[in-house]
Amino acid sequence: MERGGYVRTVRVTAKTLLAEEVASIELTGGDLPAWAPGAHIDVEVRPGLVRQYSLCGEPGAPWRIAVLREDPGRGGSRHLHDEVRVGDELRAGEPRNNFPLTPSPEYVFVAGGIGITPLLPMLREADAAGASWELYYGGRRRDRMAFLDELSRYGERVHVLPEDEHGLLPLKEIFAASDAPVYCCGPEPLLAAAEKVCPPGRLRVERFHAREQSGPSAGFEVSAGGRTIPVGPEESILDALDAAGIPMPSSCREGTCGSCETPVLEGEVDHRDSVLSEEERAAGKTMMVCVSRARSPRLVLDL
């Protein structure tokens, strides 16, 4: 876990293969902090390698994550699948929530593959609140789609639509069926398609991987703690602060986890994260210093 991160030791108490290439892992460790639907945790799967996983169990129970084995990848999921055993200890961070469920009488949930994980607690909460909701769950094949048995309890509100049986999720038709807020999680092509066709203001998404960014990256200055720090064209603000001896909490370093969110006092931000809403970006009051940059010659940060 990197600088500033809250960590605890957790023990693997259960590990189950839920579907092809998807493993469920339960973690315990003293008094685990409370969390709400949409929350995720950092897991140090081995020294120096930190990954983020959505909590998909029930609040008050052992933490549960689901891990998709990714080949190729950077090795985190393969390590959890192949090397980690029941009884092993890992380090984990405190739950953070960039994808909270807002109270509503009605919801539409859209999941692609492992994107079902943050939605499971949302379904339980929506159901307990008596809300009306529908889940549309897509995946490449049915045998690669986790939690189908668990979802069967909800009956016809759950629409399981494997791609090899039904094609891609019919997003236009799904979004046209109601005016309810939409919560969507899954691979980037699904999220990009949802953002393209969903009416403004309805869509909430969570990304597991950073969205592709483009555009020039000129140098600029950051003022923080009474100091002025230059940030080079190929250097992140996070790295520049680190080189200047100003430690910052960080984890993913690709704009998806939210751990390096920093208040902005002055300047115009070039937002390149996958966490902030369009409204938050427009306000320009906060930024993710691991990936976002400046549109102005100078930013003043509240550190």
PDB file of C-alpha atoms in Angstrom, residues 16-299:
ATOM      1  CA  THR A  16     -14.637 -20.300  -4.120  1.00  0.00           C
ATOM      2  CA  LEU A  17     -14.692 -20.539  -7.903  1.00  0.00           C
ATOM      3  CA  LEU A  18     -17.982 -18.880  -8.886  1.00  0.00           C
ATOM      4  CA  ALA A  19     -17.714 -19.140 -12.666  1.00  0.00           C
ATOM      5  CA  GLU A  20     -15.053 -19.736 -15.266  1.00  0.00           C
ATOM      6  CA  GLU A  21     -12.088 -17.502 -14.288  1.00  0.00           C
ATOM      7  CA  VAL A  22     -14.010 -15.782 -11.439  1.00  0.00           C
ATOM      8  CA  ALA A  23     -13.105 -16.467  -7.799  1.00  0.00           C
ATOM      9  CA  SER A  24     -14.906 -15.256  -4.665  1.00  0.00           C
ATOM     10  CA  ILE A  25     -12.604 -14.435  -1.729  1.00  0.00           C
ATOM     11  CA  GLU A  26     -13.812 -13.703   1.815  1.00  0.00           C
ATOM     12  CA  LEU A  27     -11.649 -11.638   4.161  1.00  0.00           C
ATOM     13  CA  THR A  28     -11.801 -11.082   7.923  1.00  0.00           C
ATOM     14  CA  GLY A  29      -9.646  -9.016  10.239  1.00  0.00           C
ATOM     15  CA  GLY A  30     -10.806  -7.729  13.612  1.00  0.00           C
ATOM     16  CA  ASP A  31     -13.513  -5.065  13.533  1.00  0.00           C
ATOM     17  CA  LEU A  32     -13.838  -4.417   9.823  1.00  0.00           C
ATOM     18  CA  PRO A  33     -14.925  -0.840   8.993  1.00  0.00           C
ATOM     19  CA  ALA A  34     -18.505  -0.261   7.908  1.00  0.00           C
ATOM     20  CA  TRP A  35     -19.216   0.292   4.222  1.00  0.00           C
ATOM     21  CA  ALA A  36     -22.124   1.031   1.895  1.00  0.00           C
ATOM     22  CA  PRO A  37     -23.085  -0.324  -1.551  1.00  0.00           C
ATOM     23  CA  GLY A  38     -20.658   0.827  -4.232  1.00  0.00           C
ATOM     24  CA  ALA A  39     -17.604   0.737  -1.952  1.00  0.00           C
ATOM     25  CA  HIS A  40     -14.276  -0.808  -2.904  1.00  0.00           C
ATOM     26  CA  ILE A  41     -11.051  -1.636  -1.095  1.00  0.00           C
ATOM     27  CA  ASP A  42      -7.379  -1.657  -2.011  1.00  0.00           C
ATOM     28  CA  VAL A  43      -5.798  -5.084  -1.667  1.00  0.00           C
ATOM     29  CA  GLU A  44      -2.045  -5.538  -1.639  1.00  0.00           C
ATOM     30  CA  VAL A  45      -1.996  -8.882  -3.396  1.00  0.00           C
ATOM     31  CA  ARG A  46       1.777  -9.103  -2.982  1.00  0.00           C
ATOM     32  CA  PRO A  47       4.381  -6.558  -1.832  1.00  0.00           C
ATOM     33  CA  GLY A  48       4.229  -3.488  -4.044  1.00  0.00           C
ATOM     34  CA  LEU A  49       1.248  -4.685  -6.105  1.00  0.00           C
ATOM     35  CA  VAL A  50      -2.056  -3.052  -5.103  1.00  0.00           C
ATOM     36  CA  ARG A  51      -5.377  -3.634  -6.818  1.00  0.00           C
ATOM     37  CA  GLN A  52      -8.899  -2.323  -6.186  1.00  0.00           C
ATOM     38  CA  TYR A  53     -11.875  -4.660  -5.720  1.00  0.00           C
ATOM     39  CA  SER A  54     -15.536  -3.885  -5.094  1.00  0.00           C
ATOM     40  CA  LEU A  55     -17.079  -5.200  -1.901  1.00  0.00           C
ATOM     41  CA  CYS A  56     -19.896  -7.491  -2.968  1.00  0.00           C
ATOM     42  CA  GLY A  57     -20.964  -9.194   0.256  1.00  0.00           C
ATOM     43  CA  GLU A  58     -23.296  -7.922   2.940  1.00  0.00           C
ATOM     44  CA  PRO A  59     -22.468  -5.083   5.345  1.00  0.00           C
ATOM     45  CA  GLY A  60     -21.580  -6.509   8.759  1.00  0.00           C
ATOM     46  CA  ALA A  61     -20.411  -9.822   7.282  1.00  0.00           C
ATOM     47  CA  PRO A  62     -16.839 -10.735   6.280  1.00  0.00           C
ATOM     48  CA  TRP A  63     -15.630  -8.688   3.352  1.00  0.00           C
ATOM     49  CA  ARG A  64     -16.201 -10.440   0.025  1.00  0.00           C
ATOM     50  CA  ILE A  65     -14.547  -9.617  -3.275  1.00  0.00           C
ATOM     51  CA  ALA A  66     -14.772 -11.329  -6.650  1.00  0.00           C
ATOM     52  CA  VAL A  67     -11.683 -11.538  -8.836  1.00  0.00           C
ATOM     53  CA  LEU A  68     -11.639 -12.075 -12.601  1.00  0.00           C
ATOM     54  CA  ARG A  69      -8.474 -13.794 -13.731  1.00  0.00           C
ATOM     55  CA  GLU A  70      -6.971 -11.552 -16.407  1.00  0.00           C
ATOM     56  CA  ASP A  71      -4.422 -12.902 -18.895  1.00  0.00           C
ATOM     57  CA  PRO A  72      -2.520 -10.878 -19.928  1.00  0.00           C
ATOM     58  CA  GLY A  73      -2.379  -8.425 -17.055  1.00  0.00           C
ATOM     59  CA  ARG A  74      -0.033  -7.123 -14.412  1.00  0.00           C
ATOM     60  CA  GLY A  75      -0.267 -10.291 -12.352  1.00  0.00           C
ATOM     61  CA  GLY A  76      -2.564  -9.312  -9.494  1.00  0.00           C
ATOM     62  CA  SER A  77      -5.543 -11.425 -10.465  1.00  0.00           C
ATOM     63  CA  ARG A  78      -3.372 -14.395 -11.415  1.00  0.00           C
ATOM     64  CA  HIS A  79      -1.658 -14.242  -8.018  1.00  0.00           C
ATOM     65  CA  LEU A  80      -4.989 -14.211  -6.165  1.00  0.00           C
ATOM     66  CA  HIS A  81      -6.282 -17.107  -8.266  1.00  0.00           C
ATOM     67  CA  ASP A  82      -3.174 -19.285  -8.272  1.00  0.00           C
ATOM     68  CA  GLU A  83      -1.175 -18.486  -5.141  1.00  0.00           C
ATOM     69  CA  VAL A  84      -3.438 -17.190  -2.382  1.00  0.00           C
ATOM     70  CA  ARG A  85      -4.949 -19.860  -0.125  1.00  0.00           C
ATOM     71  CA  VAL A  86      -7.430 -19.951   2.755  1.00  0.00           C
ATOM     72  CA  GLY A  87      -5.557 -18.869   5.880  1.00  0.00           C
ATOM     73  CA  ASP A  88      -3.191 -16.521   4.053  1.00  0.00           C
ATOM     74  CA  GLU A  89      -2.881 -12.928   5.205  1.00  0.00           C
ATOM     75  CA  LEU A  90      -3.087  -9.867   2.953  1.00  0.00           C
ATOM     76  CA  ARG A  91      -3.075  -6.132   3.540  1.00  0.00           C
ATOM     77  CA  ALA A  92      -6.146  -4.093   2.664  1.00  0.00           C
ATOM     78  CA  GLY A  93      -7.206  -0.467   2.800  1.00  0.00           C
ATOM     79  CA  GLU A  94     -10.253   1.181   4.281  1.00  0.00           C
ATOM     80  CA  PRO A  95     -13.412   1.084   2.112  1.00  0.00           C
ATOM     81  CA  ARG A  96     -13.840   4.043  -0.241  1.00  0.00           C
ATOM     82  CA  ASN A  97     -16.958   4.818  -2.233  1.00  0.00           C
ATOM     83  CA  ASN A  98     -16.891   6.642  -5.575  1.00  0.00           C
ATOM     84  CA  PHE A  99     -20.083   4.900  -6.724  1.00  0.00           C
ATOM     85  CA  PRO A 100     -22.726   5.470  -4.021  1.00  0.00           C
ATOM     86  CA  LEU A 101     -26.350   4.449  -4.442  1.00  0.00           C
ATOM     87  CA  THR A 102     -28.614   7.513  -4.200  1.00  0.00           C
ATOM     88  CA  PRO A 103     -32.119   6.929  -2.785  1.00  0.00           C
ATOM     89  CA  SER A 104     -34.726   6.595  -5.530  1.00  0.00           C
ATOM     90  CA  PRO A 105     -38.087   4.854  -5.942  1.00  0.00           C
ATOM     91  CA  GLU A 106     -36.823   3.211  -9.149  1.00  0.00           C
ATOM     92  CA  TYR A 107     -33.507   2.025 -10.611  1.00  0.00           C
ATOM     93  CA  VAL A 108     -32.006   0.425 -13.703  1.00  0.00           C
ATOM     94  CA  PHE A 109     -28.853  -1.623 -13.148  1.00  0.00           C
ATOM     95  CA  VAL A 110     -26.587  -2.674 -16.036  1.00  0.00           C
ATOM     96  CA  ALA A 111     -23.646  -5.044 -15.535  1.00  0.00           C
ATOM     97  CA  GLY A 112     -21.078  -6.458 -17.896  1.00  0.00           C
ATOM     98  CA  GLY A 113     -19.055  -9.449 -16.692  1.00  0.00           C
ATOM     99  CA  ILE A 114     -17.240  -8.795 -13.412  1.00  0.00           C
ATOM    100  CA  GLY A 115     -19.023  -5.429 -13.289  1.00  0.00           C
ATOM    101  CA  ILE A 116     -21.806  -7.237 -11.447  1.00  0.00           C
ATOM    102  CA  THR A 117     -19.789  -7.032  -8.206  1.00  0.00           C
ATOM    103  CA  PRO A 118     -20.562  -3.465  -7.020  1.00  0.00           C
ATOM    104  CA  LEU A 119     -24.183  -3.860  -8.091  1.00  0.00           C
ATOM    105  CA  LEU A 120     -24.957  -6.864  -5.856  1.00  0.00           C
ATOM    106  CA  PRO A 121     -25.131  -4.833  -2.609  1.00  0.00           C
ATOM    107  CA  MET A 122     -27.115  -2.163  -4.472  1.00  0.00           C
ATOM    108  CA  LEU A 123     -29.742  -4.722  -5.449  1.00  0.00           C
ATOM    109  CA  ARG A 124     -30.089  -5.817  -1.837  1.00  0.00           C
ATOM    110  CA  GLU A 125     -30.420  -2.231  -0.611  1.00  0.00           C
ATOM    111  CA  ALA A 126     -32.902  -1.269  -3.332  1.00  0.00           C
ATOM    112  CA  ASP A 127     -34.926  -4.387  -2.586  1.00  0.00           C
ATOM    113  CA  ALA A 128     -34.930  -3.734   1.161  1.00  0.00           C
ATOM    114  CA  ALA A 129     -36.120  -0.165   0.522  1.00  0.00           C
ATOM    115  CA  GLY A 130     -39.033  -1.386  -1.581  1.00  0.00           C
ATOM    116  CA  ALA A 131     -37.761   0.304  -4.745  1.00  0.00           C
ATOM    117  CA  SER A 132     -38.713  -0.866  -8.209  1.00  0.00           C
ATOM    118  CA  TRP A 133     -35.692  -2.032 -10.216  1.00  0.00           C
ATOM    119  CA  GLU A 134     -34.468  -4.120 -13.134  1.00  0.00           C
ATOM    120  CA  LEU A 135     -31.015  -5.645 -13.688  1.00  0.00           C
ATOM    121  CA  TYR A 136     -29.621  -6.333 -17.155  1.00  0.00           C
ATOM    122  CA  TYR A 137     -26.572  -8.571 -16.866  1.00  0.00           C
ATOM    123  CA  GLY A 138     -24.421  -9.351 -19.889  1.00  0.00           C
ATOM    124  CA  GLY A 139     -21.297 -11.442 -20.383  1.00  0.00           C
ATOM    125  CA  ARG A 140     -19.493 -13.366 -23.084  1.00  0.00           C
ATOM    126  CA  ARG A 141     -20.968 -16.722 -22.060  1.00  0.00           C
ATOM    127  CA  ARG A 142     -23.243 -17.912 -19.289  1.00  0.00           C
ATOM    128  CA  ASP A 143     -20.495 -20.063 -17.732  1.00  0.00           C
ATOM    129  CA  ARG A 144     -18.334 -16.935 -17.291  1.00  0.00           C
ATOM    130  CA  MET A 145     -21.055 -14.983 -15.465  1.00  0.00           C
ATOM    131  CA  ALA A 146     -20.730 -15.087 -11.672  1.00  0.00           C
ATOM    132  CA  PHE A 147     -23.465 -14.967  -9.012  1.00  0.00           C
ATOM    133  CA  LEU A 148     -26.250 -16.369 -11.204  1.00  0.00           C
ATOM    134  CA  ASP A 149     -27.524 -18.593  -8.392  1.00  0.00           C
ATOM    135  CA  GLU A 150     -27.515 -15.655  -5.970  1.00  0.00           C
ATOM    136  CA  LEU A 151     -29.370 -13.466  -8.456  1.00  0.00           C
ATOM    137  CA  SER A 152     -32.059 -16.079  -9.136  1.00  0.00           C
ATOM    138  CA  ARG A 153     -33.798 -15.099  -5.881  1.00  0.00           C
ATOM    139  CA  TYR A 154     -34.981 -11.874  -7.557  1.00  0.00           C
ATOM    140  CA  GLY A 155     -36.911 -13.656 -10.297  1.00  0.00           C
ATOM    141  CA  GLU A 156     -37.973 -11.783 -13.415  1.00  0.00           C
ATOM    142  CA  ARG A 157     -36.377  -8.498 -12.358  1.00  0.00           C
ATOM    143  CA  VAL A 158     -33.022  -9.999 -13.374  1.00  0.00           C
ATOM    144  CA  HIS A 159     -32.371 -10.308 -17.122  1.00  0.00           C
ATOM    145  CA  VAL A 160     -29.367 -12.559 -17.826  1.00  0.00           C
ATOM    146  CA  LEU A 161     -28.254 -11.901 -21.405  1.00  0.00           C
ATOM    147  CA  PRO A 162     -25.051 -13.717 -22.420  1.00  0.00           C
ATOM    148  CA  GLU A 163     -23.579 -12.335 -25.623  1.00  0.00           C
ATOM    149  CA  ASP A 164     -23.334 -15.723 -27.354  1.00  0.00           C
ATOM    150  CA  GLU A 165     -27.085 -16.201 -26.823  1.00  0.00           C
ATOM    151  CA  HIS A 166     -28.514 -12.669 -27.132  1.00  0.00           C
ATOM    152  CA  GLY A 167     -25.842 -10.434 -28.634  1.00  0.00           C
ATOM    153  CA  LEU A 168     -24.752  -7.173 -27.024  1.00  0.00           C
ATOM    154  CA  LEU A 169     -26.947  -5.603 -24.365  1.00  0.00           C
ATOM    155  CA  PRO A 170     -29.689  -3.518 -26.067  1.00  0.00           C
ATOM    156  CA  LEU A 171     -28.799  -0.316 -24.232  1.00  0.00           C
ATOM    157  CA  LYS A 172     -31.074   2.031 -26.179  1.00  0.00           C
ATOM    158  CA  GLU A 173     -34.099  -0.125 -25.446  1.00  0.00           C
ATOM    159  CA  ILE A 174     -33.096  -0.594 -21.806  1.00  0.00           C
ATOM    160  CA  PHE A 175     -32.701   3.132 -21.193  1.00  0.00           C
ATOM    161  CA  ALA A 176     -35.905   3.985 -23.066  1.00  0.00           C
ATOM    162  CA  ALA A 177     -38.001   1.686 -20.875  1.00  0.00           C
ATOM    163  CA  SER A 178     -38.013   4.088 -17.895  1.00  0.00           C
ATOM    164  CA  ASP A 179     -36.700   7.427 -16.614  1.00  0.00           C
ATOM    165  CA  ALA A 180     -34.995   5.820 -13.608  1.00  0.00           C
ATOM    166  CA  PRO A 181     -31.348   6.478 -12.685  1.00  0.00           C
ATOM    167  CA  VAL A 182     -28.974   3.974 -14.278  1.00  0.00           C
ATOM    168  CA  TYR A 183     -26.070   2.334 -12.422  1.00  0.00           C
ATOM    169  CA  CYS A 184     -23.637   0.680 -14.807  1.00  0.00           C
ATOM    170  CA  CYS A 185     -20.372  -1.186 -14.321  1.00  0.00           C
ATOM    171  CA  GLY A 186     -18.345  -3.370 -16.647  1.00  0.00           C
ATOM    172  CA  PRO A 187     -15.705  -3.277 -19.369  1.00  0.00           C
ATOM    173  CA  GLU A 188     -14.836  -0.011 -21.088  1.00  0.00           C
ATOM    174  CA  PRO A 189     -16.740  -0.715 -24.352  1.00  0.00           C
ATOM    175  CA  LEU A 190     -19.964  -1.165 -22.354  1.00  0.00           C
ATOM    176  CA  LEU A 191     -19.413   2.010 -20.332  1.00  0.00           C
ATOM    177  CA  ALA A 192     -18.508   4.051 -23.410  1.00  0.00           C
ATOM    178  CA  ALA A 193     -21.627   2.803 -25.200  1.00  0.00           C
ATOM    179  CA  ALA A 194     -23.799   3.586 -22.167  1.00  0.00           C
ATOM    180  CA  GLU A 195     -22.375   7.104 -21.933  1.00  0.00           C
ATOM    181  CA  LYS A 196     -23.133   7.624 -25.608  1.00  0.00           C
ATOM    182  CA  VAL A 197     -26.795   6.602 -25.568  1.00  0.00           C
ATOM    183  CA  CYS A 198     -28.059   7.243 -22.016  1.00  0.00           C
ATOM    184  CA  PRO A 199     -30.019  10.500 -21.587  1.00  0.00           C
ATOM    185  CA  PRO A 200     -28.086  13.213 -19.684  1.00  0.00           C
ATOM    186  CA  GLY A 201     -28.175  13.143 -15.918  1.00  0.00           C
ATOM    187  CA  ARG A 202     -29.324   9.543 -15.493  1.00  0.00           C
ATOM    188  CA  LEU A 203     -26.123   7.526 -15.749  1.00  0.00           C
ATOM    189  CA  ARG A 204     -23.718   6.611 -12.943  1.00  0.00           C
ATOM    190  CA  VAL A 205     -20.742   4.432 -13.866  1.00  0.00           C
ATOM    191  CA  GLU A 206     -17.763   2.843 -12.174  1.00  0.00           C
ATOM    192  CA  ARG A 207     -14.625   1.940 -14.095  1.00  0.00           C
ATOM    193  CA  PHE A 208     -12.187  -0.804 -13.138  1.00  0.00           C
ATOM    194  CA  HIS A 209      -9.637   0.527 -15.620  1.00  0.00           C
ATOM    195  CA  ALA A 210      -8.797   4.051 -16.692  1.00  0.00           C
ATOM    196  CA  ARG A 211     -10.530   5.423 -19.758  1.00  0.00           C
ATOM    197  CA  GLU A 212      -8.302   6.305 -22.696  1.00  0.00           C
ATOM    198  CA  GLN A 213      -7.035   9.887 -22.659  1.00  0.00           C
ATOM    199  CA  SER A 214      -5.669  12.070 -25.403  1.00  0.00           C
ATOM    200  CA  GLY A 215      -4.446  15.619 -25.870  1.00  0.00           C
ATOM    201  CA  PRO A 216      -1.257  17.603 -25.259  1.00  0.00           C
ATOM    202  CA  SER A 217       0.503  17.537 -21.897  1.00  0.00           C
ATOM    203  CA  ALA A 218       2.334  20.837 -21.479  1.00  0.00           C
ATOM    204  CA  GLY A 219       4.293  21.612 -18.333  1.00  0.00           C
ATOM    205  CA  PHE A 220       2.870  23.850 -15.590  1.00  0.00           C
ATOM    206  CA  GLU A 221       3.391  24.820 -11.956  1.00  0.00           C
ATOM    207  CA  VAL A 222       1.695  23.642  -8.786  1.00  0.00           C
ATOM    208  CA  SER A 223       1.628  25.702  -5.604  1.00  0.00           C
ATOM    209  CA  ALA A 224       1.180  23.666  -2.452  1.00  0.00           C
ATOM    210  CA  GLY A 225       2.117  24.234   1.159  1.00  0.00           C
ATOM    211  CA  GLY A 226       3.798  27.554   0.371  1.00  0.00           C
ATOM    212  CA  ARG A 227       6.013  25.998  -2.297  1.00  0.00           C
ATOM    213  CA  THR A 228       5.960  26.166  -6.099  1.00  0.00           C
ATOM    214  CA  ILE A 229       6.691  22.869  -7.835  1.00  0.00           C
ATOM    215  CA  PRO A 230       7.224  22.532 -11.617  1.00  0.00           C
ATOM    216  CA  VAL A 231       5.421  19.646 -13.324  1.00  0.00           C
ATOM    217  CA  GLY A 232       6.985  18.468 -16.570  1.00  0.00           C
ATOM    218  CA  PRO A 233       5.073  17.513 -19.757  1.00  0.00           C
ATOM    219  CA  GLU A 234       5.566  13.784 -19.124  1.00  0.00           C
ATOM    220  CA  GLU A 235       5.365  13.964 -15.313  1.00  0.00           C
ATOM    221  CA  SER A 236       2.305  13.554 -13.105  1.00  0.00           C
ATOM    222  CA  ILE A 237       1.509  15.989 -10.311  1.00  0.00           C
ATOM    223  CA  LEU A 238       1.749  13.045  -7.940  1.00  0.00           C
ATOM    224  CA  ASP A 239       5.294  12.246  -9.058  1.00  0.00           C
ATOM    225  CA  ALA A 240       6.322  15.915  -8.949  1.00  0.00           C
ATOM    226  CA  LEU A 241       5.030  16.256  -5.375  1.00  0.00           C
ATOM    227  CA  ASP A 242       6.785  13.048  -4.403  1.00  0.00           C
ATOM    228  CA  ALA A 243      10.080  14.297  -5.867  1.00  0.00           C
ATOM    229  CA  ALA A 244       9.629  17.537  -3.915  1.00  0.00           C
ATOM    230  CA  GLY A 245       9.236  15.610  -0.652  1.00  0.00           C
ATOM    231  CA  ILE A 246       5.484  16.176  -0.312  1.00  0.00           C
ATOM    232  CA  PRO A 247       3.889  12.750   0.309  1.00  0.00           C
ATOM    233  CA  MET A 248       0.403  12.084  -1.009  1.00  0.00           C
ATOM    234  CA  PRO A 249      -1.904   9.095  -0.527  1.00  0.00           C
ATOM    235  CA  SER A 250      -2.122   7.076  -3.728  1.00  0.00           C
ATOM    236  CA  SER A 251      -2.979   3.622  -4.955  1.00  0.00           C
ATOM    237  CA  CYS A 252      -4.048   2.954  -8.542  1.00  0.00           C
ATOM    238  CA  ARG A 253      -2.109   5.819 -10.195  1.00  0.00           C
ATOM    239  CA  GLU A 254      -4.506   5.689 -13.138  1.00  0.00           C
ATOM    240  CA  GLY A 255      -7.439   7.799 -11.943  1.00  0.00           C
ATOM    241  CA  THR A 256      -9.869   5.067 -10.929  1.00  0.00           C
ATOM    242  CA  CYS A 257      -9.635   4.645  -7.131  1.00  0.00           C
ATOM    243  CA  GLY A 258      -9.991   8.205  -5.807  1.00  0.00           C
ATOM    244  CA  SER A 259      -7.349   7.905  -3.085  1.00  0.00           C
ATOM    245  CA  CYS A 260      -5.332  10.923  -4.312  1.00  0.00           C
ATOM    246  CA  GLU A 261      -8.296  13.314  -4.596  1.00  0.00           C
ATOM    247  CA  THR A 262      -7.051  16.808  -3.729  1.00  0.00           C
ATOM    248  CA  PRO A 263      -8.877  20.146  -3.253  1.00  0.00           C
ATOM    249  CA  VAL A 264      -8.095  22.844  -5.851  1.00  0.00           C
ATOM    250  CA  LEU A 265      -8.011  26.484  -4.703  1.00  0.00           C
ATOM    251  CA  GLU A 266      -7.028  28.204  -7.953  1.00  0.00           C
ATOM    252  CA  GLY A 267      -6.488  27.312 -11.593  1.00  0.00           C
ATOM    253  CA  GLU A 268      -8.211  25.356 -14.340  1.00  0.00           C
ATOM    254  CA  VAL A 269      -8.009  21.564 -14.198  1.00  0.00           C
ATOM    255  CA  ASP A 270      -7.625  19.200 -17.152  1.00  0.00           C
ATOM    256  CA  HIS A 271      -9.549  16.276 -15.640  1.00  0.00           C
ATOM    257  CA  ARG A 272      -8.365  12.878 -16.846  1.00  0.00           C
ATOM    258  CA  ASP A 273      -9.738  10.628 -14.098  1.00  0.00           C
ATOM    259  CA  SER A 274     -12.547   8.084 -14.185  1.00  0.00           C
ATOM    260  CA  VAL A 275     -14.064   9.033 -10.813  1.00  0.00           C
ATOM    261  CA  LEU A 276     -15.518  12.547 -10.820  1.00  0.00           C
ATOM    262  CA  SER A 277     -18.926  13.328 -12.288  1.00  0.00           C
ATOM    263  CA  GLU A 278     -19.329  15.878 -15.059  1.00  0.00           C
ATOM    264  CA  GLU A 279     -20.776  18.299 -12.505  1.00  0.00           C
ATOM    265  CA  GLU A 280     -17.756  17.851 -10.222  1.00  0.00           C
ATOM    266  CA  ARG A 281     -15.396  18.348 -13.139  1.00  0.00           C
ATOM    267  CA  ALA A 282     -17.162  21.540 -14.171  1.00  0.00           C
ATOM    268  CA  ALA A 283     -16.952  22.888 -10.620  1.00  0.00           C
ATOM    269  CA  GLY A 284     -13.186  22.314 -10.614  1.00  0.00           C
ATOM    270  CA  LYS A 285     -12.960  22.153  -6.826  1.00  0.00           C
ATOM    271  CA  THR A 286     -11.098  18.861  -6.643  1.00  0.00           C
ATOM    272  CA  MET A 287      -8.853  16.675  -8.823  1.00  0.00           C
ATOM    273  CA  MET A 288      -7.023  13.350  -8.974  1.00  0.00           C
ATOM    274  CA  VAL A 289      -3.352  14.319  -8.995  1.00  0.00           C
ATOM    275  CA  CYS A 290      -2.190  10.941 -10.317  1.00  0.00           C
ATOM    276  CA  VAL A 291      -3.510  11.615 -13.843  1.00  0.00           C
ATOM    277  CA  SER A 292      -5.226  14.996 -14.131  1.00  0.00           C
ATOM    278  CA  ARG A 293      -3.296  18.060 -15.229  1.00  0.00           C
ATOM    279  CA  ALA A 294      -3.650  21.842 -15.617  1.00  0.00           C
ATOM    280  CA  ARG A 295      -5.218  23.852 -18.414  1.00  0.00           C
ATOM    281  CA  SER A 296      -3.834  27.003 -16.803  1.00  0.00           C
ATOM    282  CA  PRO A 297      -0.135  27.805 -16.231  1.00  0.00           C
ATOM    283  CA  ARG A 298      -0.579  27.313 -12.468  1.00  0.00           C
ATOM    284  CA  LEU A 299      -2.672  25.312 -10.015  1.00  0.00           C
TER     285      LEU A 299
END
